[in-house]
Amino acid sequence: MMFSSENLNHLNSEHSEQQSNNVAKFTYLSTLPEHFSAWVDQHGFDVISVVDLEGHFVYISKSISQVLGYSPEELIGDLVFNYVSPSEHEEIRSKLPLKQEASNRFYASIRNHAGKYVWMEVIIARLLDKEKHVDLYVSVLRDITDKKEAEEMMIRSEKMSVSGQLAAGIAHEIRNPLTSLKGFVKLLQTGHERKEDYFKIMIEEIEKIENITSELLFVAKPMTDDRNEVRLSDMIADVSTLLQPQANLKRIDLQVEMIEDPLLYCDKSQLKQVFINLIKNAIEAMDQAGVIRIKAHTNADKCHIDFVDEGPGIPLSIMHKVKEPFFTTKKEGTGLGLMICNQILEHHHGSLSIFQNTEKSGTTFRVSLPLPLQ
């Protein structure tokens, strides 16, 4: 049987219309054929779970076996917190939505079937089961281990780069007390009197060396995720000790002006890394002698820390790019410093803002962090 082109077009049109009608029936996941949804349930890369308000698993998708190695039957009725890193229990409880239809997003370390903790991104919402009239937590979990490992590798790379760049200033700063110590040792060898005075000065010089080297070692250590309440002035003092030698080489003074000295709930090593990057950038931005001001004040429920330099400023045309990965205006820059600062601050529910100074040339980098609830 032969078909004319008109007949073929008509048949194709009818076929397309029939397909469109069929597709329209499957607008929602719940209307898919059962074997379709079963395949998605088992082979999806995300884990979907439903938990009651006491923390017991009510439902978990079969994809849990692909991601963490458990079967759903192993987990139903068990407590969620049996599988979460104990150090994160309190923080996760604080992030659970309190109101219906509210949602939140956070990271958590979840123990897999082999006993290893895996980094997961969790999106959780509190929803009402209208049939049973009970509140439940519904969450989507995604394995982000590869992403976290890549981030940590970039952070380690940047930390080692920072350590190397600070070495010249630190070597210069250590040389002065070493020269003093050498002179006092020679005086003592000659049997010179006033030994007690010399010993006191020598101890002070040794403490200077100890403080600088301790801070340098702190920079090189892997970052933790251990949060406690830390006094802001203590972190600023430690960072200033480390960076003042580099500032001295360019005749730059680091001045701290703190209207308030709040406690911050944070990981000290991570926030100090942010402060180090921002002060180092400010030093490198200044071609002439001058002052870098570190100012802190609180406003409502936030603490603002400003790092104000007297450099040439950042052109408005590239201002929006400076926090992007690998973007740098420096010959030997990695372009990772500000990106890492941004990530750390987001992890602490904070932010990084950049302003052009109005009174004189230069730039202000503002770190904003939430204050602990009283």
mmCIF file of C-alpha atoms in Angstrom:
data_model
loop_
_atom_site.group_PDB
_atom_site.id
_atom_site.type_symbol
_atom_site.label_atom_id
_atom_site.label_comp_id
_atom_site.label_asym_id
_atom_site.label_seq_id
_atom_site.Cartn_x
_atom_site.Cartn_y
_atom_site.Cartn_z
ATOM 1 C CA MET A 1 0.000 0.000 0.000
ATOM 2 C CA MET A 2 1.357 3.382 -0.996
ATOM 3 C CA PHE A 3 0.877 6.512 1.117
ATOM 4 C CA SER A 4 0.859 9.984 -0.295
ATOM 5 C CA SER A 5 2.926 12.663 1.430
ATOM 6 C CA GLU A 6 -0.334 14.197 2.696
ATOM 7 C CA ASN A 7 -1.340 10.886 4.308
ATOM 8 C CA LEU A 8 2.099 10.470 5.912
ATOM 9 C CA ASN A 9 1.981 13.998 7.305
ATOM 10 C CA HIS A 10 -1.485 13.324 8.680
ATOM 11 C CA LEU A 11 -0.321 10.058 10.354
ATOM 12 C CA ASN A 12 2.764 11.761 11.806
ATOM 13 C CA SER A 13 0.583 14.570 13.133
ATOM 14 C CA GLU A 14 -1.786 12.092 14.779
ATOM 15 C CA HIS A 15 1.194 10.177 16.269
ATOM 16 C CA SER A 16 2.753 13.369 17.667
ATOM 17 C CA GLU A 17 -0.585 14.453 19.129
ATOM 18 C CA GLN A 18 -1.036 11.026 20.751
ATOM 19 C CA GLN A 19 2.501 11.218 22.238
ATOM 20 C CA SER A 20 1.817 14.717 23.586
ATOM 21 C CA ASN A 21 -1.365 13.500 25.244
ATOM 22 C CA ASN A 22 0.498 10.562 26.827
ATOM 23 C CA VAL A 23 3.320 12.793 28.071
ATOM 24 C CA ALA A 24 0.794 15.176 29.584
ATOM 25 C CA LYS A 25 -0.470 12.362 31.785
ATOM 26 C CA PHE A 26 2.958 12.027 33.427
ATOM 27 C CA THR A 27 3.432 15.576 34.668
ATOM 28 C CA TYR A 28 4.274 14.423 38.233
ATOM 29 C CA LEU A 29 6.487 11.663 39.601
ATOM 30 C CA SER A 30 3.472 10.133 41.351
ATOM 31 C CA THR A 31 1.687 9.588 37.997
ATOM 32 C CA LEU A 32 4.564 7.648 36.428
ATOM 33 C CA PRO A 33 4.087 3.897 35.887
ATOM 34 C CA GLU A 34 5.096 1.989 38.993
ATOM 35 C CA HIS A 35 8.132 0.327 37.407
ATOM 36 C CA PHE A 36 9.382 3.785 36.264
ATOM 37 C CA SER A 37 9.228 5.264 39.774
ATOM 38 C CA ALA A 38 10.727 2.060 41.224
ATOM 39 C CA TRP A 39 13.727 2.407 38.895
ATOM 40 C CA VAL A 40 14.203 6.079 39.920
ATOM 41 C CA ASP A 41 13.840 5.088 43.590
ATOM 42 C CA GLN A 42 16.551 2.450 43.330
ATOM 43 C CA HIS A 43 19.061 4.028 40.948
ATOM 44 C CA GLY A 44 18.869 7.728 41.791
ATOM 45 C CA PHE A 45 22.002 9.453 43.089
ATOM 46 C CA ASP A 46 20.006 11.295 45.766
ATOM 47 C CA VAL A 47 18.586 9.663 48.886
ATOM 48 C CA ILE A 48 15.074 10.669 49.917
ATOM 49 C CA SER A 49 14.082 10.115 53.536
ATOM 50 C CA VAL A 50 11.091 10.826 55.745
ATOM 51 C CA VAL A 51 11.681 11.123 59.492
ATOM 52 C CA ASP A 52 9.248 11.719 62.368
ATOM 53 C CA LEU A 53 9.772 14.582 64.815
ATOM 54 C CA GLU A 54 11.530 12.252 67.270
ATOM 55 C CA GLY A 55 14.139 11.396 64.639
ATOM 56 C CA HIS A 56 13.035 7.888 63.532
ATOM 57 C CA PHE A 57 13.174 6.869 59.878
ATOM 58 C CA VAL A 58 9.650 6.410 58.504
ATOM 59 C CA TYR A 59 10.679 6.004 54.863
ATOM 60 C CA ILE A 60 13.956 5.928 52.947
ATOM 61 C CA SER A 61 14.473 5.410 49.232
ATOM 62 C CA LYS A 62 16.161 2.295 47.865
ATOM 63 C CA SER A 63 18.941 4.511 46.474
ATOM 64 C CA ILE A 64 20.392 4.398 50.014
ATOM 65 C CA SER A 65 21.965 1.069 49.047
ATOM 66 C CA GLN A 66 23.816 2.740 46.141
ATOM 67 C CA VAL A 67 24.981 5.726 48.180
ATOM 68 C CA LEU A 68 25.666 4.402 51.709
ATOM 69 C CA GLY A 69 25.360 0.626 51.410
ATOM 70 C CA TYR A 70 22.328 0.103 53.684
ATOM 71 C CA SER A 71 19.034 -1.494 52.754
ATOM 72 C CA PRO A 72 15.898 0.525 53.638
ATOM 73 C CA GLU A 73 14.779 -2.308 55.940
ATOM 74 C CA GLU A 74 17.910 -1.829 58.108
ATOM 75 C CA LEU A 75 17.074 1.811 58.792
ATOM 76 C CA ILE A 76 13.281 1.996 59.136
ATOM 77 C CA GLY A 77 12.417 2.747 62.775
ATOM 78 C CA ASP A 78 16.038 3.543 63.695
ATOM 79 C CA LEU A 79 17.198 6.963 64.901
ATOM 80 C CA VAL A 80 18.819 9.274 62.353
ATOM 81 C CA PHE A 81 21.413 10.455 64.885
ATOM 82 C CA ASN A 82 22.811 6.918 65.154
ATOM 83 C CA TYR A 83 24.328 7.544 61.711
ATOM 84 C CA VAL A 84 25.443 11.172 62.102
ATOM 85 C CA SER A 85 28.869 12.179 63.426
ATOM 86 C CA PRO A 86 28.410 12.778 67.217
ATOM 87 C CA SER A 87 30.244 16.123 66.985
ATOM 88 C CA GLU A 88 27.493 17.436 64.682
ATOM 89 C CA HIS A 89 24.386 16.419 66.672
ATOM 90 C CA GLU A 90 23.869 19.781 68.367
ATOM 91 C CA GLU A 91 24.504 21.822 65.229
ATOM 92 C CA ILE A 92 22.115 19.714 63.103
ATOM 93 C CA ARG A 93 19.353 19.940 65.732
ATOM 94 C CA SER A 94 19.667 23.729 65.564
ATOM 95 C CA LYS A 95 19.066 23.604 61.795
ATOM 96 C CA LEU A 96 15.917 21.482 61.825
ATOM 97 C CA PRO A 97 12.966 23.590 60.582
ATOM 98 C CA LEU A 98 10.587 24.520 63.407
ATOM 99 C CA LYS A 99 7.613 25.583 61.275
ATOM 100 C CA GLN A 100 5.560 23.766 58.662
ATOM 101 C CA GLU A 101 6.658 24.335 55.058
ATOM 102 C CA ALA A 102 10.001 25.740 56.309
ATOM 103 C CA SER A 103 13.195 24.274 54.861
ATOM 104 C CA ASN A 104 16.949 24.417 55.376
ATOM 105 C CA ARG A 105 20.166 23.287 53.710
ATOM 106 C CA PHE A 106 23.365 22.131 55.449
ATOM 107 C CA TYR A 107 26.242 19.651 55.304
ATOM 108 C CA ALA A 108 26.538 16.582 57.524
ATOM 109 C CA SER A 109 28.894 13.637 58.010
ATOM 110 C CA ILE A 110 26.882 10.411 57.633
ATOM 111 C CA ARG A 111 28.284 6.968 58.501
ATOM 112 C CA ASN A 112 28.048 4.455 55.660
ATOM 113 C CA HIS A 113 27.693 0.674 55.955
ATOM 114 C CA ALA A 114 31.500 0.259 56.039
ATOM 115 C CA GLY A 115 31.772 2.604 59.052
ATOM 116 C CA LYS A 116 33.319 5.512 57.129
ATOM 117 C CA TYR A 117 31.825 9.003 57.449
ATOM 118 C CA VAL A 118 30.692 10.473 54.131
ATOM 119 C CA TRP A 119 30.044 14.176 53.456
ATOM 120 C CA MET A 120 26.400 14.710 52.486
ATOM 121 C CA GLU A 121 24.501 17.816 51.463
ATOM 122 C CA VAL A 122 21.096 17.768 53.184
ATOM 123 C CA ILE A 123 18.016 19.703 52.071
ATOM 124 C CA ILE A 124 15.318 19.255 54.709
ATOM 125 C CA ALA A 125 11.751 20.526 55.063
ATOM 126 C CA ARG A 126 9.040 20.130 57.675
ATOM 127 C CA LEU A 127 5.798 19.061 55.999
ATOM 128 C CA LEU A 128 2.345 18.014 57.163
ATOM 129 C CA ASP A 129 1.001 14.574 56.265
ATOM 130 C CA LYS A 130 -2.576 15.660 55.549
ATOM 131 C CA GLU A 131 -3.958 12.108 55.718
ATOM 132 C CA LYS A 132 -2.511 11.255 59.141
ATOM 133 C CA HIS A 133 -2.317 14.859 60.422
ATOM 134 C CA VAL A 134 1.286 14.534 61.617
ATOM 135 C CA ASP A 135 4.365 16.662 60.988
ATOM 136 C CA LEU A 136 7.295 14.929 59.327
ATOM 137 C CA TYR A 137 10.773 15.907 58.153
ATOM 138 C CA VAL A 138 11.322 15.194 54.453
ATOM 139 C CA SER A 139 14.910 15.410 53.229
ATOM 140 C CA VAL A 140 17.022 14.901 50.131
ATOM 141 C CA LEU A 141 20.617 13.792 50.759
ATOM 142 C CA ARG A 142 23.410 13.967 48.194
ATOM 143 C CA ASP A 143 26.940 12.563 48.455
ATOM 144 C CA ILE A 144 29.362 15.492 48.033
ATOM 145 C CA THR A 145 32.543 13.728 49.199
ATOM 146 C CA ASP A 146 34.359 14.386 45.898
ATOM 147 C CA LYS A 147 33.383 18.061 46.011
ATOM 148 C CA LYS A 148 34.564 18.441 49.633
ATOM 149 C CA GLU A 149 37.861 16.677 48.898
ATOM 150 C CA ALA A 150 38.468 18.984 45.922
ATOM 151 C CA GLU A 151 37.709 22.025 48.111
ATOM 152 C CA GLU A 152 40.057 20.799 50.852
ATOM 153 C CA MET A 153 42.812 20.231 48.267
ATOM 154 C CA MET A 154 42.413 23.807 47.014
ATOM 155 C CA ILE A 155 42.464 25.127 50.583
ATOM 156 C CA ARG A 156 45.640 23.156 51.403
ATOM 157 C CA SER A 157 47.248 24.488 48.228
ATOM 158 C CA GLU A 158 46.338 28.063 49.129
ATOM 159 C CA LYS A 159 47.534 27.628 52.742
ATOM 160 C CA MET A 160 50.939 26.377 51.554
ATOM 161 C CA SER A 161 51.124 29.259 49.073
ATOM 162 C CA VAL A 162 50.386 31.735 51.887
ATOM 163 C CA SER A 163 53.010 30.111 54.140
ATOM 164 C CA GLY A 164 55.636 30.468 51.406
ATOM 165 C CA GLN A 165 54.748 34.104 50.740
ATOM 166 C CA LEU A 166 55.020 34.939 54.453
ATOM 167 C CA ALA A 167 58.405 33.221 54.808
ATOM 168 C CA ALA A 168 60.516 36.249 53.831
ATOM 169 C CA GLY A 169 58.909 38.536 56.410
ATOM 170 C CA ILE A 170 59.049 35.876 59.124
ATOM 171 C CA ALA A 171 62.724 35.078 58.425
ATOM 172 C CA HIS A 172 63.517 38.798 58.728
ATOM 173 C CA GLU A 173 61.539 39.077 61.969
ATOM 174 C CA ILE A 174 63.195 36.019 63.523
ATOM 175 C CA ARG A 175 66.692 37.178 62.572
ATOM 176 C CA ASN A 176 66.535 40.234 64.891
ATOM 177 C CA PRO A 177 65.834 38.318 68.128
ATOM 178 C CA LEU A 178 68.347 35.660 67.096
ATOM 179 C CA THR A 179 70.995 38.362 66.710
ATOM 180 C CA SER A 180 70.138 39.666 70.197
ATOM 181 C CA LEU A 181 70.329 36.173 71.685
ATOM 182 C CA LYS A 182 73.712 35.578 70.053
ATOM 183 C CA GLY A 183 75.061 38.842 71.534
ATOM 184 C CA PHE A 184 73.807 38.052 75.050
ATOM 185 C CA VAL A 185 75.275 34.520 74.921
ATOM 186 C CA LYS A 186 78.680 35.994 74.038
ATOM 187 C CA LEU A 187 78.402 38.456 76.938
ATOM 188 C CA LEU A 188 77.575 35.614 79.317
ATOM 189 C CA GLN A 189 80.559 33.620 78.023
ATOM 190 C CA THR A 190 82.866 36.474 79.035
ATOM 191 C CA GLY A 191 81.536 36.291 82.594
ATOM 192 C CA HIS A 192 79.697 39.593 82.327
ATOM 193 C CA GLU A 193 77.597 40.601 85.297
ATOM 194 C CA ARG A 194 73.846 41.518 85.287
ATOM 195 C CA LYS A 195 72.966 37.962 84.224
ATOM 196 C CA GLU A 196 69.384 38.239 85.553
ATOM 197 C CA ASP A 197 68.673 41.217 83.272
ATOM 198 C CA TYR A 198 70.094 39.372 80.291
ATOM 199 C CA PHE A 199 68.068 36.245 81.037
ATOM 200 C CA LYS A 200 64.842 38.279 81.135
ATOM 201 C CA ILE A 201 65.542 39.896 77.749
ATOM 202 C CA MET A 202 66.588 36.571 76.250
ATOM 203 C CA ILE A 203 63.324 34.932 77.355
ATOM 204 C CA GLU A 204 61.324 37.787 75.777
ATOM 205 C CA GLU A 205 63.196 37.360 72.486
ATOM 206 C CA ILE A 206 62.620 33.587 72.528
ATOM 207 C CA GLU A 207 58.903 34.175 73.137
ATOM 208 C CA LYS A 208 58.768 36.446 70.067
ATOM 209 C CA ILE A 209 60.228 33.663 67.931
ATOM 210 C CA GLU A 210 57.900 31.123 69.517
ATOM 211 C CA ASN A 211 54.774 33.221 68.828
ATOM 212 C CA ILE A 212 55.634 33.773 65.164
ATOM 213 C CA THR A 213 56.572 30.144 64.464
ATOM 214 C CA SER A 214 53.466 28.879 66.293
ATOM 215 C CA GLU A 215 51.218 30.986 64.070
ATOM 216 C CA LEU A 216 53.066 29.852 60.945
ATOM 217 C CA LEU A 217 52.607 26.204 61.948
ATOM 218 C CA PHE A 218 48.944 26.932 62.652
ATOM 219 C CA VAL A 219 48.491 28.148 59.060
ATOM 220 C CA ALA A 220 50.056 24.971 57.660
ATOM 221 C CA LYS A 221 47.822 22.628 59.692
ATOM 222 C CA PRO A 222 44.832 20.984 57.996
ATOM 223 C CA MET A 223 41.574 22.814 58.689
ATOM 224 C CA THR A 224 39.242 21.319 61.252
ATOM 225 C CA ASP A 225 35.528 21.831 61.704
ATOM 226 C CA ASP A 226 35.572 22.231 65.458
ATOM 227 C CA ARG A 227 33.331 25.122 66.525
ATOM 228 C CA ASN A 228 33.472 26.895 69.855
ATOM 229 C CA GLU A 229 32.895 30.379 71.199
ATOM 230 C CA VAL A 230 36.081 32.364 70.523
ATOM 231 C CA ARG A 231 36.918 35.963 71.415
ATOM 232 C CA LEU A 232 37.418 38.021 68.236
ATOM 233 C CA SER A 233 40.326 40.040 69.696
ATOM 234 C CA ASP A 234 42.295 36.826 70.356
ATOM 235 C CA MET A 235 42.024 35.731 66.709
ATOM 236 C CA ILE A 236 42.942 39.194 65.408
ATOM 237 C CA ALA A 237 45.957 39.359 67.759
ATOM 238 C CA ASP A 238 47.235 35.947 66.587
ATOM 239 C CA VAL A 239 46.858 36.869 62.913
ATOM 240 C CA SER A 240 48.516 40.271 63.425
ATOM 241 C CA THR A 241 51.503 38.553 65.066
ATOM 242 C CA LEU A 242 51.942 36.417 61.958
ATOM 243 C CA LEU A 243 51.458 39.152 59.356
ATOM 244 C CA GLN A 244 53.173 42.157 60.997
ATOM 245 C CA PRO A 245 56.632 40.921 59.821
ATOM 246 C CA GLN A 246 55.473 40.975 56.184
ATOM 247 C CA ALA A 247 53.877 44.395 56.751
ATOM 248 C CA ASN A 248 57.148 45.671 58.264
ATOM 249 C CA LEU A 249 59.011 44.889 55.041
ATOM 250 C CA LYS A 250 56.786 47.437 53.237
ATOM 251 C CA ARG A 251 56.672 49.879 56.189
ATOM 252 C CA ILE A 252 52.985 49.194 56.747
ATOM 253 C CA ASP A 253 51.431 49.364 60.203
ATOM 254 C CA LEU A 254 48.553 47.100 61.212
ATOM 255 C CA GLN A 255 46.174 49.048 63.456
ATOM 256 C CA VAL A 256 43.322 47.354 65.304
ATOM 257 C CA GLU A 257 40.309 49.481 66.260
ATOM 258 C CA MET A 258 37.704 47.440 68.099
ATOM 259 C CA ILE A 259 34.579 49.243 69.311
ATOM 260 C CA GLU A 260 33.328 45.906 70.680
ATOM 261 C CA ASP A 261 35.014 42.573 71.287
ATOM 262 C CA PRO A 262 32.327 39.935 70.766
ATOM 263 C CA LEU A 263 32.433 36.187 71.174
ATOM 264 C CA LEU A 264 31.900 34.334 67.875
ATOM 265 C CA TYR A 265 30.697 30.752 67.528
ATOM 266 C CA CYS A 266 33.080 29.505 64.870
ATOM 267 C CA ASP A 267 35.915 27.243 63.879
ATOM 268 C CA LYS A 268 38.969 29.262 64.920
ATOM 269 C CA SER A 269 41.304 27.789 62.302
ATOM 270 C CA GLN A 270 38.914 28.561 59.450
ATOM 271 C CA LEU A 271 38.192 32.159 60.472
ATOM 272 C CA LYS A 272 41.873 32.879 61.062
ATOM 273 C CA GLN A 273 42.501 31.653 57.520
ATOM 274 C CA VAL A 274 39.969 34.233 56.266
ATOM 275 C CA PHE A 275 41.638 37.045 58.256
ATOM 276 C CA ILE A 276 45.115 36.008 57.058
ATOM 277 C CA ASN A 277 44.036 36.053 53.404
ATOM 278 C CA LEU A 278 42.372 39.463 53.693
ATOM 279 C CA ILE A 279 45.259 41.146 55.536
ATOM 280 C CA LYS A 280 47.827 39.590 53.182
ATOM 281 C CA ASN A 281 45.866 40.877 50.176
ATOM 282 C CA ALA A 282 45.736 44.347 51.743
ATOM 283 C CA ILE A 283 49.520 44.359 52.301
ATOM 284 C CA GLU A 284 50.172 43.253 48.715
ATOM 285 C CA ALA A 285 47.770 45.913 47.362
ATOM 286 C CA MET A 286 49.781 48.767 48.930
ATOM 287 C CA ASP A 287 52.811 50.005 46.968
ATOM 288 C CA GLN A 288 53.768 52.622 49.554
ATOM 289 C CA ALA A 289 54.109 52.853 53.326
ATOM 290 C CA GLY A 290 50.848 53.349 55.156
ATOM 291 C CA VAL A 291 48.286 51.820 57.489
ATOM 292 C CA ILE A 292 45.910 48.890 57.308
ATOM 293 C CA ARG A 293 43.042 49.315 59.742
ATOM 294 C CA ILE A 294 41.161 46.377 61.203
ATOM 295 C CA LYS A 295 37.874 47.598 62.656
ATOM 296 C CA ALA A 296 35.164 45.616 64.424
ATOM 297 C CA HIS A 297 31.670 46.550 65.542
ATOM 298 C CA THR A 298 28.345 44.818 66.129
ATOM 299 C CA ASN A 299 24.957 45.689 64.685
ATOM 300 C CA ALA A 300 21.786 43.911 65.838
ATOM 301 C CA ASP A 301 22.593 40.211 65.564
ATOM 302 C CA LYS A 302 25.778 40.514 63.477
ATOM 303 C CA CYS A 303 29.441 41.295 63.920
ATOM 304 C CA HIS A 304 31.204 43.263 61.157
ATOM 305 C CA ILE A 305 34.996 43.180 60.768
ATOM 306 C CA ASP A 306 36.433 45.667 58.252
ATOM 307 C CA PHE A 307 39.890 45.355 56.673
ATOM 308 C CA VAL A 308 40.692 48.804 55.242
ATOM 309 C CA ASP A 309 43.794 49.305 53.065
ATOM 310 C CA GLU A 310 45.316 52.406 51.431
ATOM 311 C CA GLY A 311 46.070 50.785 48.077
ATOM 312 C CA PRO A 312 44.936 51.982 44.637
ATOM 313 C CA GLY A 313 41.547 50.275 44.985
ATOM 314 C CA ILE A 314 39.811 47.715 42.782
ATOM 315 C CA PRO A 315 38.462 48.954 39.424
ATOM 316 C CA LEU A 316 34.672 48.819 39.341
ATOM 317 C CA SER A 317 34.850 46.887 36.066
ATOM 318 C CA ILE A 318 36.343 43.826 37.824
ATOM 319 C CA MET A 319 34.842 44.249 41.302
ATOM 320 C CA HIS A 320 32.244 41.526 40.614
ATOM 321 C CA LYS A 321 34.933 39.042 39.533
ATOM 322 C CA VAL A 322 37.322 39.136 42.494
ATOM 323 C CA LYS A 323 35.568 36.313 44.401
ATOM 324 C CA GLU A 324 35.532 34.003 41.376
ATOM 325 C CA PRO A 325 37.937 31.016 41.410
ATOM 326 C CA PHE A 326 41.296 31.532 39.658
ATOM 327 C CA PHE A 327 40.656 35.226 38.962
ATOM 328 C CA THR A 328 43.650 37.280 40.092
ATOM 329 C CA THR A 329 45.375 40.545 39.217
ATOM 330 C CA LYS A 330 48.658 39.460 40.860
ATOM 331 C CA LYS A 331 51.531 37.876 38.917
ATOM 332 C CA GLU A 332 52.017 35.042 41.406
ATOM 333 C CA GLY A 333 48.450 34.848 42.728
ATOM 334 C CA THR A 334 46.442 31.621 42.649
ATOM 335 C CA GLY A 335 43.047 33.308 42.449
ATOM 336 C CA LEU A 336 41.760 31.015 45.222
ATOM 337 C CA GLY A 337 42.166 33.171 48.331
ATOM 338 C CA LEU A 338 38.930 35.180 48.175
ATOM 339 C CA MET A 339 36.959 32.205 46.875
ATOM 340 C CA ILE A 340 38.078 30.189 49.918
ATOM 341 C CA CYS A 341 37.219 33.124 52.222
ATOM 342 C CA ASN A 342 33.765 33.251 50.683
ATOM 343 C CA GLN A 343 33.201 29.500 51.136
ATOM 344 C CA ILE A 344 34.340 29.542 54.768
ATOM 345 C CA LEU A 345 32.100 32.502 55.596
ATOM 346 C CA GLU A 346 29.084 30.932 53.868
ATOM 347 C CA HIS A 347 29.730 27.785 55.926
ATOM 348 C CA HIS A 348 29.542 30.035 59.023
ATOM 349 C CA HIS A 349 26.349 31.724 57.717
ATOM 350 C CA GLY A 350 28.358 34.897 57.121
ATOM 351 C CA SER A 351 29.286 36.981 54.088
ATOM 352 C CA LEU A 352 32.110 38.937 52.464
ATOM 353 C CA SER A 353 31.422 42.410 51.042
ATOM 354 C CA ILE A 354 33.784 44.718 49.144
ATOM 355 C CA PHE A 355 33.616 48.530 49.100
ATOM 356 C CA GLN A 356 35.674 51.298 47.545
ATOM 357 C CA ASN A 357 36.891 53.715 50.220
ATOM 358 C CA THR A 358 35.282 57.162 49.933
ATOM 359 C CA GLU A 359 37.680 59.279 52.047
ATOM 360 C CA LYS A 360 40.864 58.192 50.244
ATOM 361 C CA SER A 361 41.994 55.548 47.812
ATOM 362 C CA GLY A 362 41.861 51.935 48.876
ATOM 363 C CA THR A 363 39.415 49.131 49.475
ATOM 364 C CA THR A 364 37.428 47.825 52.432
ATOM 365 C CA PHE A 365 36.732 44.109 52.778
ATOM 366 C CA ARG A 366 33.936 43.514 55.286
ATOM 367 C CA VAL A 367 33.409 40.164 57.018
ATOM 368 C CA SER A 368 29.916 39.815 58.504
ATOM 369 C CA LEU A 369 29.188 36.971 60.931
ATOM 370 C CA PRO A 370 26.163 36.093 63.070
ATOM 371 C CA LEU A 371 26.502 36.610 66.810
ATOM 372 C CA PRO A 372 25.729 33.629 69.096
ATOM 373 C CA LEU A 373 22.218 33.592 70.509
ATOM 374 C CA GLN A 374 22.193 34.809 74.117
#
